[in-house]
Amino acid sequence: MEEIVRAKFTQNPELRKQLLATGNADLIEGNHWNDRYWGVDARTGAGENHLGKILMKIREELLKTQASPES
């Protein structure tokens, strides 16, 4: 999943811009279908939020790439 999300945001400039626009916000994949692995159940607040964590990791990578002189 991490490789897919990375490809999505490195290959699409508009999506990259939108992800970077989230700043330092905690990203939570909230849902109403009780997915507590990839996200957080909006009704209960329970979940591991793996997708949100991946998004924040990719966002950090993109920020570092932007700041590096080689980019």
PDB file of N, CA and C in Angstrom, residues 20-53:
ATOM      1  N   LEU A  20       0.593  18.216   0.391  1.00  0.00           N
ATOM      2  CA  LEU A  20       1.491  19.152   1.062  1.00  0.00           C
ATOM      3  C   LEU A  20       0.725  20.293   1.725  1.00  0.00           C
ATOM      4  N   ALA A  21      -0.426  20.643   1.172  1.00  0.00           N
ATOM      5  CA  ALA A  21      -1.243  21.717   1.741  1.00  0.00           C
ATOM      6  C   ALA A  21      -1.827  21.341   3.106  1.00  0.00           C
ATOM      7  N   THR A  22      -1.756  20.069   3.473  1.00  0.00           N
ATOM      8  CA  THR A  22      -2.269  19.656   4.787  1.00  0.00           C
ATOM      9  C   THR A  22      -1.317  20.074   5.903  1.00  0.00           C
ATOM     10  N   GLY A  23      -0.131  20.576   5.539  1.00  0.00           N
ATOM     11  CA  GLY A  23       0.816  21.059   6.546  1.00  0.00           C
ATOM     12  C   GLY A  23       1.235  19.968   7.512  1.00  0.00           C
ATOM     13  N   ASN A  24       1.128  20.261   8.796  1.00  0.00           N
ATOM     14  CA  ASN A  24       1.502  19.293   9.839  1.00  0.00           C
ATOM     15  C   ASN A  24       0.298  18.614  10.463  1.00  0.00           C
ATOM     16  N   ALA A  25      -0.849  18.708   9.811  1.00  0.00           N
ATOM     17  CA  ALA A  25      -2.072  18.128  10.366  1.00  0.00           C
ATOM     18  C   ALA A  25      -1.961  16.612  10.489  1.00  0.00           C
ATOM     19  N   ASP A  26      -2.545  16.075  11.547  1.00  0.00           N
ATOM     20  CA  ASP A  26      -2.678  14.624  11.656  1.00  0.00           C
ATOM     21  C   ASP A  26      -3.701  14.186  10.622  1.00  0.00           C
ATOM     22  N   LEU A  27      -3.341  13.223   9.793  1.00  0.00           N
ATOM     23  CA  LEU A  27      -4.242  12.735   8.761  1.00  0.00           C
ATOM     24  C   LEU A  27      -4.877  11.432   9.235  1.00  0.00           C
ATOM     25  N   ILE A  28      -6.181  11.434   9.262  1.00  0.00           N
ATOM     26  CA  ILE A  28      -6.932  10.274   9.748  1.00  0.00           C
ATOM     27  C   ILE A  28      -7.888   9.824   8.658  1.00  0.00           C
ATOM     28  N   GLU A  29      -7.809   8.556   8.310  1.00  0.00           N
ATOM     29  CA  GLU A  29      -8.700   7.954   7.328  1.00  0.00           C
ATOM     30  C   GLU A  29      -9.963   7.559   8.094  1.00  0.00           C
ATOM     31  N   GLY A  30     -10.865   8.519   8.256  1.00  0.00           N
ATOM     32  CA  GLY A  30     -12.119   8.253   8.950  1.00  0.00           C
ATOM     33  C   GLY A  30     -13.106   7.558   8.034  1.00  0.00           C
ATOM     34  N   ASN A  31     -13.869   6.630   8.578  1.00  0.00           N
ATOM     35  CA  ASN A  31     -14.843   5.909   7.768  1.00  0.00           C
ATOM     36  C   ASN A  31     -16.030   5.482   8.614  1.00  0.00           C
ATOM     37  N   HIS A  32     -17.072   5.070   7.918  1.00  0.00           N
ATOM     38  CA  HIS A  32     -18.298   4.625   8.581  1.00  0.00           C
ATOM     39  C   HIS A  32     -18.554   3.143   8.318  1.00  0.00           C
ATOM     40  N   TRP A  33     -17.576   2.424   7.790  1.00  0.00           N
ATOM     41  CA  TRP A  33     -17.766   1.015   7.463  1.00  0.00           C
ATOM     42  C   TRP A  33     -16.928   0.103   8.366  1.00  0.00           C
ATOM     43  N   ASN A  34     -16.537   0.641   9.518  1.00  0.00           N
ATOM     44  CA  ASN A  34     -15.886  -0.148  10.567  1.00  0.00           C
ATOM     45  C   ASN A  34     -14.512  -0.683  10.163  1.00  0.00           C
ATOM     46  N   ASP A  35     -13.813   0.041   9.285  1.00  0.00           N
ATOM     47  CA  ASP A  35     -12.453  -0.353   8.926  1.00  0.00           C
ATOM     48  C   ASP A  35     -11.514   0.220   9.975  1.00  0.00           C
ATOM     49  N   ARG A  36     -11.065  -0.632  10.854  1.00  0.00           N
ATOM     50  CA  ARG A  36     -10.199  -0.173  11.930  1.00  0.00           C
ATOM     51  C   ARG A  36      -8.736  -0.526  11.681  1.00  0.00           C
ATOM     52  N   TYR A  37      -8.431  -1.078  10.521  1.00  0.00           N
ATOM     53  CA  TYR A  37      -7.033  -1.341  10.189  1.00  0.00           C
ATOM     54  C   TYR A  37      -6.463  -0.159   9.401  1.00  0.00           C
ATOM     55  N   TRP A  38      -7.056   0.141   8.246  1.00  0.00           N
ATOM     56  CA  TRP A  38      -6.559   1.236   7.408  1.00  0.00           C
ATOM     57  C   TRP A  38      -6.969   2.591   7.946  1.00  0.00           C
ATOM     58  N   GLY A  39      -8.044   2.640   8.683  1.00  0.00           N
ATOM     59  CA  GLY A  39      -8.554   3.923   9.144  1.00  0.00           C
ATOM     60  C   GLY A  39      -9.030   3.888  10.577  1.00  0.00           C
ATOM     61  N   VAL A  40      -9.965   4.797  10.840  1.00  0.00           N
ATOM     62  CA  VAL A  40     -10.551   4.945  12.167  1.00  0.00           C
ATOM     63  C   VAL A  40     -12.066   4.986  11.984  1.00  0.00           C
ATOM     64  N   ASP A  41     -12.759   4.159  12.718  1.00  0.00           N
ATOM     65  CA  ASP A  41     -14.218   4.146  12.672  1.00  0.00           C
ATOM     66  C   ASP A  41     -14.728   5.471  13.221  1.00  0.00           C
ATOM     67  N   ALA A  42     -15.409   6.245  12.401  1.00  0.00           N
ATOM     68  CA  ALA A  42     -15.868   7.580  12.791  1.00  0.00           C
ATOM     69  C   ALA A  42     -16.869   7.535  13.943  1.00  0.00           C
ATOM     70  N   ARG A  43     -17.572   6.430  14.082  1.00  0.00           N
ATOM     71  CA  ARG A  43     -18.560   6.330  15.163  1.00  0.00           C
ATOM     72  C   ARG A  43     -17.907   6.086  16.509  1.00  0.00           C
ATOM     73  N   THR A  44     -16.843   5.270  16.508  1.00  0.00           N
ATOM     74  CA  THR A  44     -16.246   4.868  17.783  1.00  0.00           C
ATOM     75  C   THR A  44     -14.899   5.533  18.057  1.00  0.00           C
ATOM     76  N   GLY A  45     -14.246   6.026  17.014  1.00  0.00           N
ATOM     77  CA  GLY A  45     -12.906   6.592  17.171  1.00  0.00           C
ATOM     78  C   GLY A  45     -11.821   5.535  17.289  1.00  0.00           C
ATOM     79  N   ALA A  46     -12.196   4.275  17.118  1.00  0.00           N
ATOM     80  CA  ALA A  46     -11.232   3.177  17.229  1.00  0.00           C
ATOM     81  C   ALA A  46     -10.621   2.879  15.867  1.00  0.00           C
ATOM     82  N   GLY A  47      -9.336   2.603  15.858  1.00  0.00           N
ATOM     83  CA  GLY A  47      -8.686   2.196  14.629  1.00  0.00           C
ATOM     84  C   GLY A  47      -7.197   2.459  14.641  1.00  0.00           C
ATOM     85  N   GLU A  48      -6.495   1.733  13.783  1.00  0.00           N
ATOM     86  CA  GLU A  48      -5.035   1.830  13.708  1.00  0.00           C
ATOM     87  C   GLU A  48      -4.561   2.901  12.733  1.00  0.00           C
ATOM     88  N   ASN A  49      -5.412   3.324  11.808  1.00  0.00           N
ATOM     89  CA  ASN A  49      -5.118   4.433  10.900  1.00  0.00           C
ATOM     90  C   ASN A  49      -3.852   4.232  10.068  1.00  0.00           C
ATOM     91  N   HIS A  50      -3.649   3.042   9.561  1.00  0.00           N
ATOM     92  CA  HIS A  50      -2.450   2.782   8.758  1.00  0.00           C
ATOM     93  C   HIS A  50      -2.382   3.664   7.509  1.00  0.00           C
ATOM     94  N   LEU A  51      -3.517   3.908   6.853  1.00  0.00           N
ATOM     95  CA  LEU A  51      -3.492   4.764   5.667  1.00  0.00           C
ATOM     96  C   LEU A  51      -3.107   6.196   6.034  1.00  0.00           C
ATOM     97  N   GLY A  52      -3.646   6.705   7.103  1.00  0.00           N
ATOM     98  CA  GLY A  52      -3.277   8.045   7.550  1.00  0.00           C
ATOM     99  C   GLY A  52      -1.794   8.150   7.855  1.00  0.00           C
ATOM    100  N   LYS A  53      -1.247   7.128   8.491  1.00  0.00           N
ATOM    101  CA  LYS A  53       0.185   7.121   8.815  1.00  0.00           C
ATOM    102  C   LYS A  53       1.036   7.084   7.550  1.00  0.00           C
TER     103      LYS A  53
END
